[in-house]
XYZ file of C-alpha atoms in Angstrom:
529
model
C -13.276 -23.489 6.890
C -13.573 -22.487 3.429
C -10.287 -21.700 2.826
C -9.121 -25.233 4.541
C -11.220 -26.660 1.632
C -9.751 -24.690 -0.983
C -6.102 -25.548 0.213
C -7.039 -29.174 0.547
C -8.788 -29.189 -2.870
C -5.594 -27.756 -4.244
C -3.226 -30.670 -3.213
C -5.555 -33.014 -4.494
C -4.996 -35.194 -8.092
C -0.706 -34.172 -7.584
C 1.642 -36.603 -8.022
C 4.950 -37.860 -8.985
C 6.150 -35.477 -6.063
C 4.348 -32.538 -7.513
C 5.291 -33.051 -10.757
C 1.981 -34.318 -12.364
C -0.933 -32.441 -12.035
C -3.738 -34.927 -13.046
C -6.744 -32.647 -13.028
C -4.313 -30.142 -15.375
C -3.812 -32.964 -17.360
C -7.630 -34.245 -17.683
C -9.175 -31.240 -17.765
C -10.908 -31.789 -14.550
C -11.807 -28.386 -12.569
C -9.954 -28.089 -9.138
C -12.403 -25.422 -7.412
C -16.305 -25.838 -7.592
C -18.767 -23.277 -7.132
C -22.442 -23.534 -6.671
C -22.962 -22.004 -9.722
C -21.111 -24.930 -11.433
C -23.230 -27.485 -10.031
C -26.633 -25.989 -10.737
C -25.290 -25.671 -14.291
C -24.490 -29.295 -14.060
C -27.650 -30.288 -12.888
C -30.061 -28.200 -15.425
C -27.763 -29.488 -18.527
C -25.729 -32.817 -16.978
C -28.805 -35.106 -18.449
C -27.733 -38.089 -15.594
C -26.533 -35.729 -12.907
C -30.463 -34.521 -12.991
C -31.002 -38.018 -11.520
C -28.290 -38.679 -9.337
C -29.566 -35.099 -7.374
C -33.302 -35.871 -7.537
C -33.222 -39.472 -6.744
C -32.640 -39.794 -2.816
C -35.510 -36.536 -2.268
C -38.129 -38.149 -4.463
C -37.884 -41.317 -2.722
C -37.857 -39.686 0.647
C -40.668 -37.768 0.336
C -42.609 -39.189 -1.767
C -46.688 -38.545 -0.814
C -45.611 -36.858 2.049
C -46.040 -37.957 5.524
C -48.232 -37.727 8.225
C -47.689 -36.121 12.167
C -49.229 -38.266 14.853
C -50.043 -37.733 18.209
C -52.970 -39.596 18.840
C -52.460 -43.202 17.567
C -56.343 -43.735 17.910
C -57.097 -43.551 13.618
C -60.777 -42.542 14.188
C -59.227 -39.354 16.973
C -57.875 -36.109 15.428
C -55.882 -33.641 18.263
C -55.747 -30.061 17.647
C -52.142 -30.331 16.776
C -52.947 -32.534 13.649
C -55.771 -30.605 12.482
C -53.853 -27.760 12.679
C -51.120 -29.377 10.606
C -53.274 -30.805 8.166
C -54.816 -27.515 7.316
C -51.552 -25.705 6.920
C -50.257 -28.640 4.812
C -53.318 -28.151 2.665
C -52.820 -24.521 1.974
C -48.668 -24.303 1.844
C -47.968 -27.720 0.541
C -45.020 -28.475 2.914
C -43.923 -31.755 1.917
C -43.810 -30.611 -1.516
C -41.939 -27.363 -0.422
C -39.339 -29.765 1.545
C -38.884 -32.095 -1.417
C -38.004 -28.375 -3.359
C -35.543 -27.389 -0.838
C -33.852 -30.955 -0.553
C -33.417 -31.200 -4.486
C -31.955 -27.733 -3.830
C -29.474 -28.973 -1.145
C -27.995 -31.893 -2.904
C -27.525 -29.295 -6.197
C -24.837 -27.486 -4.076
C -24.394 -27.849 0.125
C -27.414 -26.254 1.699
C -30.715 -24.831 1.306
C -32.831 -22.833 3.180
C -37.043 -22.489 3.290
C -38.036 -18.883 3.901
C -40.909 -18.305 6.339
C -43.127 -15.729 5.097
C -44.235 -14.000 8.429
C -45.124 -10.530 9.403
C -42.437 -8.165 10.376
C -38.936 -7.108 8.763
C -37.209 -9.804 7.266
C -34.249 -8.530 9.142
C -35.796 -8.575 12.884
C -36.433 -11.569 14.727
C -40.035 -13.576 13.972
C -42.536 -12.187 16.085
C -44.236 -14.509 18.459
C -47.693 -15.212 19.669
C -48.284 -15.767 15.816
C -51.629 -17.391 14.177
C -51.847 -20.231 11.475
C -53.253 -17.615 9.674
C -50.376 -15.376 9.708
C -48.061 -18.181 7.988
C -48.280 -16.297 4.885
C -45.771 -18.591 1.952
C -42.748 -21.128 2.699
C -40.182 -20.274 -0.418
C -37.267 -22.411 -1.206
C -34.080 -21.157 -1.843
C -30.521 -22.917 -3.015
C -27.089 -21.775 -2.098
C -25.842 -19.745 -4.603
C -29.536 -17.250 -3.943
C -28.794 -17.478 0.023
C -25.813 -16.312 0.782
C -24.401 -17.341 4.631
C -23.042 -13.378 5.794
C -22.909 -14.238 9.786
C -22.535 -17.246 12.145
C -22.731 -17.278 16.042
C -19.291 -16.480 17.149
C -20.133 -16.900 21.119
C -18.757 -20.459 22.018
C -21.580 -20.714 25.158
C -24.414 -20.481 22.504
C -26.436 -23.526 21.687
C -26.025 -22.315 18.237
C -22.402 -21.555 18.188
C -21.453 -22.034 14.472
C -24.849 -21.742 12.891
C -26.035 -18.929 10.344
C -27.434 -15.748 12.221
C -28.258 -14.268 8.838
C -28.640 -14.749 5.227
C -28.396 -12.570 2.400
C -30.935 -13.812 -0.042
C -31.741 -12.372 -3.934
C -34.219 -13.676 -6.122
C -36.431 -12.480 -2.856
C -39.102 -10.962 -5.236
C -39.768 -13.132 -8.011
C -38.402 -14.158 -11.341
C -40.218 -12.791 -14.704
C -41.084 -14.748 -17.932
C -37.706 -13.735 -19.513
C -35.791 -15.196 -16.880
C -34.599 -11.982 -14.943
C -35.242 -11.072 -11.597
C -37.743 -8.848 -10.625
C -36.288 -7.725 -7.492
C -32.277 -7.931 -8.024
C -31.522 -6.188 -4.594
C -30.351 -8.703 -2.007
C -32.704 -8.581 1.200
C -30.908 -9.495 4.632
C -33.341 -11.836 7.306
C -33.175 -13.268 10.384
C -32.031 -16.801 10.759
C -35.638 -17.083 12.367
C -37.407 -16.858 9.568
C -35.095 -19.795 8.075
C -35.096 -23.354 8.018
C -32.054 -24.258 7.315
C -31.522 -27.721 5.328
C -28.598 -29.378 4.615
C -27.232 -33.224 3.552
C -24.193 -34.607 4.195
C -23.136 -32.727 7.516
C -19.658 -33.877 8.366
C -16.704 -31.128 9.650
C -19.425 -28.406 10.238
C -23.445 -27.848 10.947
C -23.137 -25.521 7.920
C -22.306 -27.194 4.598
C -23.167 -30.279 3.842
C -22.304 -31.617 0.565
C -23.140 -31.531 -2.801
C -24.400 -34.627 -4.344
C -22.425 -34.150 -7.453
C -19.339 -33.238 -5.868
C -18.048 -36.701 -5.688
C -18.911 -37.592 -9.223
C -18.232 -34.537 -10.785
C -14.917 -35.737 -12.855
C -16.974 -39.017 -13.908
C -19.516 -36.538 -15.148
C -16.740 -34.867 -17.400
C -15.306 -37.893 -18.196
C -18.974 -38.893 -19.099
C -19.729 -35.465 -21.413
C -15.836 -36.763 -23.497
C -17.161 -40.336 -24.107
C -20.434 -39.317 -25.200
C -19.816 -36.612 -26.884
C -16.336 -37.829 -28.568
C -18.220 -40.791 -29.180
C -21.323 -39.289 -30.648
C -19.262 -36.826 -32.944
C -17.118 -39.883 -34.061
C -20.242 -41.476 -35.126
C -21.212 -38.537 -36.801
C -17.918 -38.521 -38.967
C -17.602 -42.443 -39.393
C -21.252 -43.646 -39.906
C -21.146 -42.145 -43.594
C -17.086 -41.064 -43.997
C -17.826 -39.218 -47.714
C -17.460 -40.031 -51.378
C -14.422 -40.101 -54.005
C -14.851 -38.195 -56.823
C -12.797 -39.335 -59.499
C -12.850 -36.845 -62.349
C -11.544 -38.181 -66.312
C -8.285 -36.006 -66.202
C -8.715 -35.963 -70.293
C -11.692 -34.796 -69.829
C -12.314 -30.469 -70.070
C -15.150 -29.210 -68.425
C -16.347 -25.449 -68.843
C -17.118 -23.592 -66.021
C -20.870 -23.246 -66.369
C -20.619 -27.463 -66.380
C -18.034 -27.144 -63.456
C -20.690 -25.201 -61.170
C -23.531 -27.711 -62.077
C -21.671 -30.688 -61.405
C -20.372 -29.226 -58.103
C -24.079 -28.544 -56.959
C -25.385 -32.139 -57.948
C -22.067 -33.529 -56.199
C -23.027 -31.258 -52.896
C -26.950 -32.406 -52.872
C -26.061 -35.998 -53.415
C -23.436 -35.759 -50.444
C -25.414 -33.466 -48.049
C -28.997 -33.749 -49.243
C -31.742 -36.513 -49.647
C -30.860 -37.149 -53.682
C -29.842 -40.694 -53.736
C -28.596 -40.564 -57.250
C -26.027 -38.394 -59.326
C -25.703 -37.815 -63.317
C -22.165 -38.023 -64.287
C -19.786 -37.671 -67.272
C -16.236 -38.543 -67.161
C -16.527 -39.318 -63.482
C -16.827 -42.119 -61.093
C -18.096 -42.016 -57.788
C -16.856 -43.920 -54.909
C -17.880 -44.169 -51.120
C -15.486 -44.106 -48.791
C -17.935 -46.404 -46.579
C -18.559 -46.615 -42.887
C -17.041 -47.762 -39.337
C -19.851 -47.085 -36.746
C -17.757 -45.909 -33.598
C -19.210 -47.973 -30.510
C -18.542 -46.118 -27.383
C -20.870 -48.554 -25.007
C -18.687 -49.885 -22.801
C -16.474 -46.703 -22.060
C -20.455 -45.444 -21.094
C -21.256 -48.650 -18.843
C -18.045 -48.426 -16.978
C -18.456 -44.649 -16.042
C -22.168 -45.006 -15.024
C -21.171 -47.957 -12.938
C -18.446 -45.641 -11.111
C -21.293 -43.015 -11.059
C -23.530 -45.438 -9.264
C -20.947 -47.104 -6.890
C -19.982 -43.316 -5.796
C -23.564 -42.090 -4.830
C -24.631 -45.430 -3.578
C -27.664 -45.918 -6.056
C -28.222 -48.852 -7.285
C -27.274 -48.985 -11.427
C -30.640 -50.186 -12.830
C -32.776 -47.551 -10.629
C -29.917 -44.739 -11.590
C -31.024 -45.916 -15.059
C -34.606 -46.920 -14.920
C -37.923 -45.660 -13.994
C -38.233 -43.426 -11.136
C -39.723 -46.080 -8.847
C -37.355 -48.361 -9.887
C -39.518 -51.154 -11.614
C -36.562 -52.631 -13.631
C -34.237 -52.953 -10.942
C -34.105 -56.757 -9.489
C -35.755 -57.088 -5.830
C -32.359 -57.432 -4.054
C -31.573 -54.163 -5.977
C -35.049 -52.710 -4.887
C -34.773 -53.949 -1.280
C -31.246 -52.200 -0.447
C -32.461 -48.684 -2.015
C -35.759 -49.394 0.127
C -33.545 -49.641 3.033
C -31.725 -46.552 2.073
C -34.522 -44.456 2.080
C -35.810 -45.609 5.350
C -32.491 -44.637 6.836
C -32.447 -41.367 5.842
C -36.004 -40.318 6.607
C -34.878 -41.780 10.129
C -31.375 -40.145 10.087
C -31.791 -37.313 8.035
C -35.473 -36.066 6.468
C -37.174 -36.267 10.245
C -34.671 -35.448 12.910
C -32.965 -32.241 10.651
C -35.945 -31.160 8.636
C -39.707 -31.917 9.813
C -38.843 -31.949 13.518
C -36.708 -28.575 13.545
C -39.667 -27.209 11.262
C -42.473 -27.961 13.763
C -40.543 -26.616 16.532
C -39.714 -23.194 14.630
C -43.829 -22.768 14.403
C -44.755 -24.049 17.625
C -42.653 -21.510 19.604
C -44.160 -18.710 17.400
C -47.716 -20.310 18.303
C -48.499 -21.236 14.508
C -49.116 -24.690 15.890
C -49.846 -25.928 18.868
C -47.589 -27.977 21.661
C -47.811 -31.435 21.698
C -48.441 -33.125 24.876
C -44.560 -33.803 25.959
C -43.664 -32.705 22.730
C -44.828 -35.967 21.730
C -45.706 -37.320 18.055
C -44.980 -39.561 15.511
C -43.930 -38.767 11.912
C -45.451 -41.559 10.024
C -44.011 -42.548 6.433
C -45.917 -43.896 3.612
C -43.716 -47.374 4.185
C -46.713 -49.266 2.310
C -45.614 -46.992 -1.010
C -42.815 -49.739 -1.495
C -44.481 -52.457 -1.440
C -46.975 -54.308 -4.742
C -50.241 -55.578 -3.657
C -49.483 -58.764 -3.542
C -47.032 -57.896 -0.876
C -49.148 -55.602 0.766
C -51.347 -58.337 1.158
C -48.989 -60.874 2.504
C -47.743 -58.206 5.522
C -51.329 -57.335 6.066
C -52.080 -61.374 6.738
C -49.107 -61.918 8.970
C -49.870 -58.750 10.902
C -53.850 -60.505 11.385
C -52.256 -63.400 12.368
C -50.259 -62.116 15.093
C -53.308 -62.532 17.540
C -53.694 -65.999 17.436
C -50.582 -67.131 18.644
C -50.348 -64.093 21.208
C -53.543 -65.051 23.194
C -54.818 -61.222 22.706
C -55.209 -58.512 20.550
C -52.579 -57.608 19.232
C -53.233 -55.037 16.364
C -56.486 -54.212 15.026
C -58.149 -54.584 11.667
C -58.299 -50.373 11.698
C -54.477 -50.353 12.178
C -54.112 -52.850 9.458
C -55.647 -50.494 7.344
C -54.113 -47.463 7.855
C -50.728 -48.177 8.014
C -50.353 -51.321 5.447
C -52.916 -50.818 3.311
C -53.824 -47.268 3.638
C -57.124 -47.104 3.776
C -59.779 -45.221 6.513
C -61.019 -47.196 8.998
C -64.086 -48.891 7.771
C -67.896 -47.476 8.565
C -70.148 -48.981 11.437
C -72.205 -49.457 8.136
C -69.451 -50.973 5.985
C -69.081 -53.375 9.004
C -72.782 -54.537 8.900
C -73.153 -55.004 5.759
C -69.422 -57.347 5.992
C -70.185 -59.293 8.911
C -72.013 -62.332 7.568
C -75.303 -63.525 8.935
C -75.142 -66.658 11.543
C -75.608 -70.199 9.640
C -78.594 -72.840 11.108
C -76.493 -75.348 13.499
C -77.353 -79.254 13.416
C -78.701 -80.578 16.002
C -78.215 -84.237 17.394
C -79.742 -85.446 14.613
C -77.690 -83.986 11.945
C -80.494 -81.969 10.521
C -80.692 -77.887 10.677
C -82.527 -76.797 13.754
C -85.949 -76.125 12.653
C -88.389 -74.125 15.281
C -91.337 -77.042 14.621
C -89.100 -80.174 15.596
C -90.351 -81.719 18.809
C -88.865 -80.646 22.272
C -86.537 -83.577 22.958
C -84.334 -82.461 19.105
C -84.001 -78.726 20.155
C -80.244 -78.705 22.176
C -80.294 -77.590 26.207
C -78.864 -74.352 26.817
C -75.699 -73.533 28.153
C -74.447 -76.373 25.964
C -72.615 -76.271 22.397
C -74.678 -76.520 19.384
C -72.587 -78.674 17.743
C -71.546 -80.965 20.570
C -73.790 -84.181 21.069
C -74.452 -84.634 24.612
C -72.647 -87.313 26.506
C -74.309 -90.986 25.833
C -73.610 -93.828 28.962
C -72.736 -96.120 25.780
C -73.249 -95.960 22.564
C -75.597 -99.583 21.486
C -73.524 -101.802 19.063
C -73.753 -101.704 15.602
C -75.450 -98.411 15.847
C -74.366 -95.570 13.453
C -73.167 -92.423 15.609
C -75.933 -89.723 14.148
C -73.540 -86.671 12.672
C -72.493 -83.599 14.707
C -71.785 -80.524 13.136
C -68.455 -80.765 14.471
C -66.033 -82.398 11.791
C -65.118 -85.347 13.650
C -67.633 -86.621 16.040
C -66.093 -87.858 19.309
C -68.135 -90.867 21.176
C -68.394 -89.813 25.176
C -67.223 -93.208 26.304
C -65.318 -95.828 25.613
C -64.723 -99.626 27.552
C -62.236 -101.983 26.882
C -62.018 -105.553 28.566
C -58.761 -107.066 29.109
C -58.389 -110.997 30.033
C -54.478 -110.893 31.615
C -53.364 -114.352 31.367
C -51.161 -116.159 34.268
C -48.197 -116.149 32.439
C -48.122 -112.325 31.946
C -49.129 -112.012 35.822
C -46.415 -113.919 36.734
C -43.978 -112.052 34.525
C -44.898 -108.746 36.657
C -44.487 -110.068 39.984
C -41.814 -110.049 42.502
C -39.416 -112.963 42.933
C -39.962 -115.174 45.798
C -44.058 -114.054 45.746
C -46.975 -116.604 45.589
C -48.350 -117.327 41.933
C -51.126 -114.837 41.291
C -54.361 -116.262 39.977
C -55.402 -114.666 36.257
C -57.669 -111.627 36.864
C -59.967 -110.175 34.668
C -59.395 -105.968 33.819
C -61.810 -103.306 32.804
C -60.735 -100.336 31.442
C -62.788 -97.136 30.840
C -61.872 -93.877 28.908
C -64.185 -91.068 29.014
C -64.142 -87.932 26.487
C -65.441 -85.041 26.799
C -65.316 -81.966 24.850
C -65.973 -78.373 26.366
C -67.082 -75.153 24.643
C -64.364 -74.277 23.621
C -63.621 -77.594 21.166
C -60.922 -79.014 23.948
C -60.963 -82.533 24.035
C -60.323 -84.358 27.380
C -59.349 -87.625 28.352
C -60.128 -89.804 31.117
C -59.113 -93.722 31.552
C -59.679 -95.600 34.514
C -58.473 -99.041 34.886
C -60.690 -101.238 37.331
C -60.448 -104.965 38.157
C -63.451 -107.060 36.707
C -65.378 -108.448 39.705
């Protein structure tokens, strides 16, 4: 596979039939090692960023493992999780090993566990004896077998690793333990990004870009050392060619002529001699800058201003800010839970460092909320609220609200006492609060609404309604008398029919209002005897 790379690699950048060699003639270089990209990365200033961008997104604050969506219940499995997280730091450790992978085209996370590195992890294995998880990039673990039976699950995959660096580094930067140590794929988590022909290599993030980055390193530095030499381009020094100097004179006016040049004297004595600056062009190399980190940007699919600003992003417009968003949701989904958490929890659980999962059941929950400001935390929160209303039921509570929009515990039994506010005095029929010494008829019957007045045959005419504590106040009855004339009569009735005498109409509409504020309506037409 390797060698299929190389070859096509080679026949890449040739043209004009083979006659033009465009990496020859740019300087690019045809075959990359991992060396060359970690070299890139440490030094490459933007290349820093374009490899640490997608894994500090991804996992930034970590996650959480749910198997019990109850907030206030914690299962063995998560406690047992949370308390190795605590003491090994694994989303920290994965957000090592995924910088790692994107530097060159895999990474691995050694397990420290009892046994020989080279034998199999034992099983039957307690939290306890989960000793360190060590990240380690590509060019310090070396791939030396794969599965070659085709009617293995894990035909193709790494059966061991050579890995160096196994012992430490010291202050001076050398290893303290140069022999390479062979292990067990078992004790390996193998991460990779990018997976494509293989399950192997993925792909380094800087691959792609890499001859935008050297075109990059020409502009800036061409255009910084041009700046350099044009910003201040020298002086003219025009001696008196009558004039004879002796050499002691010579060597003094050469010094003076070297510190006014070179040094922070802004002045010069001379004698016979005029001085003359040559001026200055300031070389502006902008747009040759612009244009590469826009290619740069297009390539790795980051939006320009978060390639170039803050970390989180703050200058980039919301449109900008809403794509990248939607980036990094896909790859937790596509990439940072199915190929790294899940194969992770599975590695411990068969070993017994964590416990099953009922159906090998649970959620991985990202911090979703960390995009978000607080004023749009706060806007998600109130439509989630509002969901209940116009769903008849309950639909989410106010403890999921606040774990998974706004983050917070569930409140207290106390914290909901002292929040629920006390019950306010209701009017009675009167309009005045209810007051325990009014007499018997003011105080309202039970089983009726406080704020409903009872039904009234008919109100008395030009008689104020006394106020409900209800906003509008809705009279029980209401009768309306009619006098039909003949004419309209007539207009109603068949042809060929005897005249109908006028008639006098009543009609009555009733409303009544239940407990629950509905209003009904009843009308009832009779004739007036």
């Amino acid at each position: 596979m390797l060698g299929l790379r190389q070859k096509l690699a080679s026949l890449a950048s040739i043209t004009f039939n083979g006659t033009r060699d465009l990496f020859e003639a740019l300087g690019y270089k045809r075959t990359l090692q991992a060396v060359d990209f970690v070299q890139r990365y440490r030094r490459g200033g933007l290349a820093k960023r374009v490899v640490e961008a997608l894994p500090k997104e991804t996992w930034r604050a970590g996650a959480e493992l749910v198997e019990n969506e109850d907030p206030e219940t914690v299962t063995p499995f998560e406690e047992a999780w949370n308390e190795l997280e605590e003491r090994l730091h694994i989303w920290s450790t994965f957000l090592r090993a995924d910088i790692m992978a994107g530097q060159g085209r895999y990474a691995v996370i050694l397990i420290g566990a009892p046994g020989q590195m080279e034998t199999p992890m034992p099983t039957k294995l307690s939290a306890d004896k989960l000793f360190y998880l060590t990240p380690f990039g590509e060019d310090d673990a070396a791939v030396t077998r794969l599965e070659a039976d085709p009617e293995n699950p894990r035909f193709g995959c790494p059966t061991e690793y050579s890995i160096k660096r196994i012992s430490g580094v010291t202050s001076d930067g050398k290893s303290a333990d140069t022999a390479q140590k062979k292990v067990h794929w078992t004790r390996v988590l193998h991460v990779a990004d990018g997976l494509c022909s293989d399950r192997v290599y993925g792909e380094s993030r800087l691959e792609a870009v890499w001859n935008y980055f050297d075109d990059l390193e020409k502009v800036v530095g061409g255009g910084s050392e041009a700046f350099w030499l044009r910003v201040h381009q020298g002086f003219h020094f025009n001696l008196d060619p009558d004039l004879t100097l002796d050499p002691a004179t010579k060597d003094d006016l050469k010094a003076k002529a070297e510190e006014f040049a070179n040094g922070m004297r802004r002045y010069i004595a001379t004698k016979g001699m005029d001085v003359e600056a040559f001026g200055s062009d300031v070389s502006n190399f902008a747009a040759q800058v612009d244009s590469l980190v826009t290619l740069i940007a297009g390539t790795t699919e980051i939006p320009k201003r978060i390639l170039m600003g803050s970390e989180r992003g703050e200058l980039a417009s919301t449109q900008d800010r809403t794509n990248w968003n939607d980036r990094i949701t896909d790859r937790r989904n596509s990439f940072a839970g199915p190929q790294v958490v899940r194969p992770f929890v599975k590695l411990l659980q068969d070993v017994g460092i964590l416990p099953t999962t009922a159906e090998d059941h649970y959620d991985i929950r990202w911090p979703e909320i960390q995009f978000m400001s607080e004023d749009e935390q706060a806007t998600v929160a109130g439509k989630w609220a509002g969901l209940n209303g116009p769903a008849g039921g309950i639909v989410v509570t106010p403890a999921e609200i606040r774990d998974r929009i706004l983050g917070l515990p569930p409140l207290t039994p106390k914290q909901i006492e002292e929040a629920t506010p006390e019950a306010e005095p209701v009017a009675d029929d009167a309009g005045d609060p209810a007051d325990p010494n009014a007499p018997p008829g003011d105080t309202p019957k039970p089983n009726e609404p406080d704020d409903v007045p009872a039904p009234k045959p008919k109100p008395k005419e030009k008689e104020p309604v006394a106020a409900a504590a209800v906003p509008v106040p809705v009279p029980p009855v209401y009768e309306i008398i009619l006098d039909l004339p003949e004419e309209f009569l007539r207009s109603l009735q068949a042809p060929e029919t005897e005249p109908v005498a006028p008639r006098r109409m009543k009609i009555t509409k009733t409303v009544e209002r239940d407990e629950h504020r509905n209003v009904t309506a009843v009308v009832e037409v009779h004739e007036e005897e």
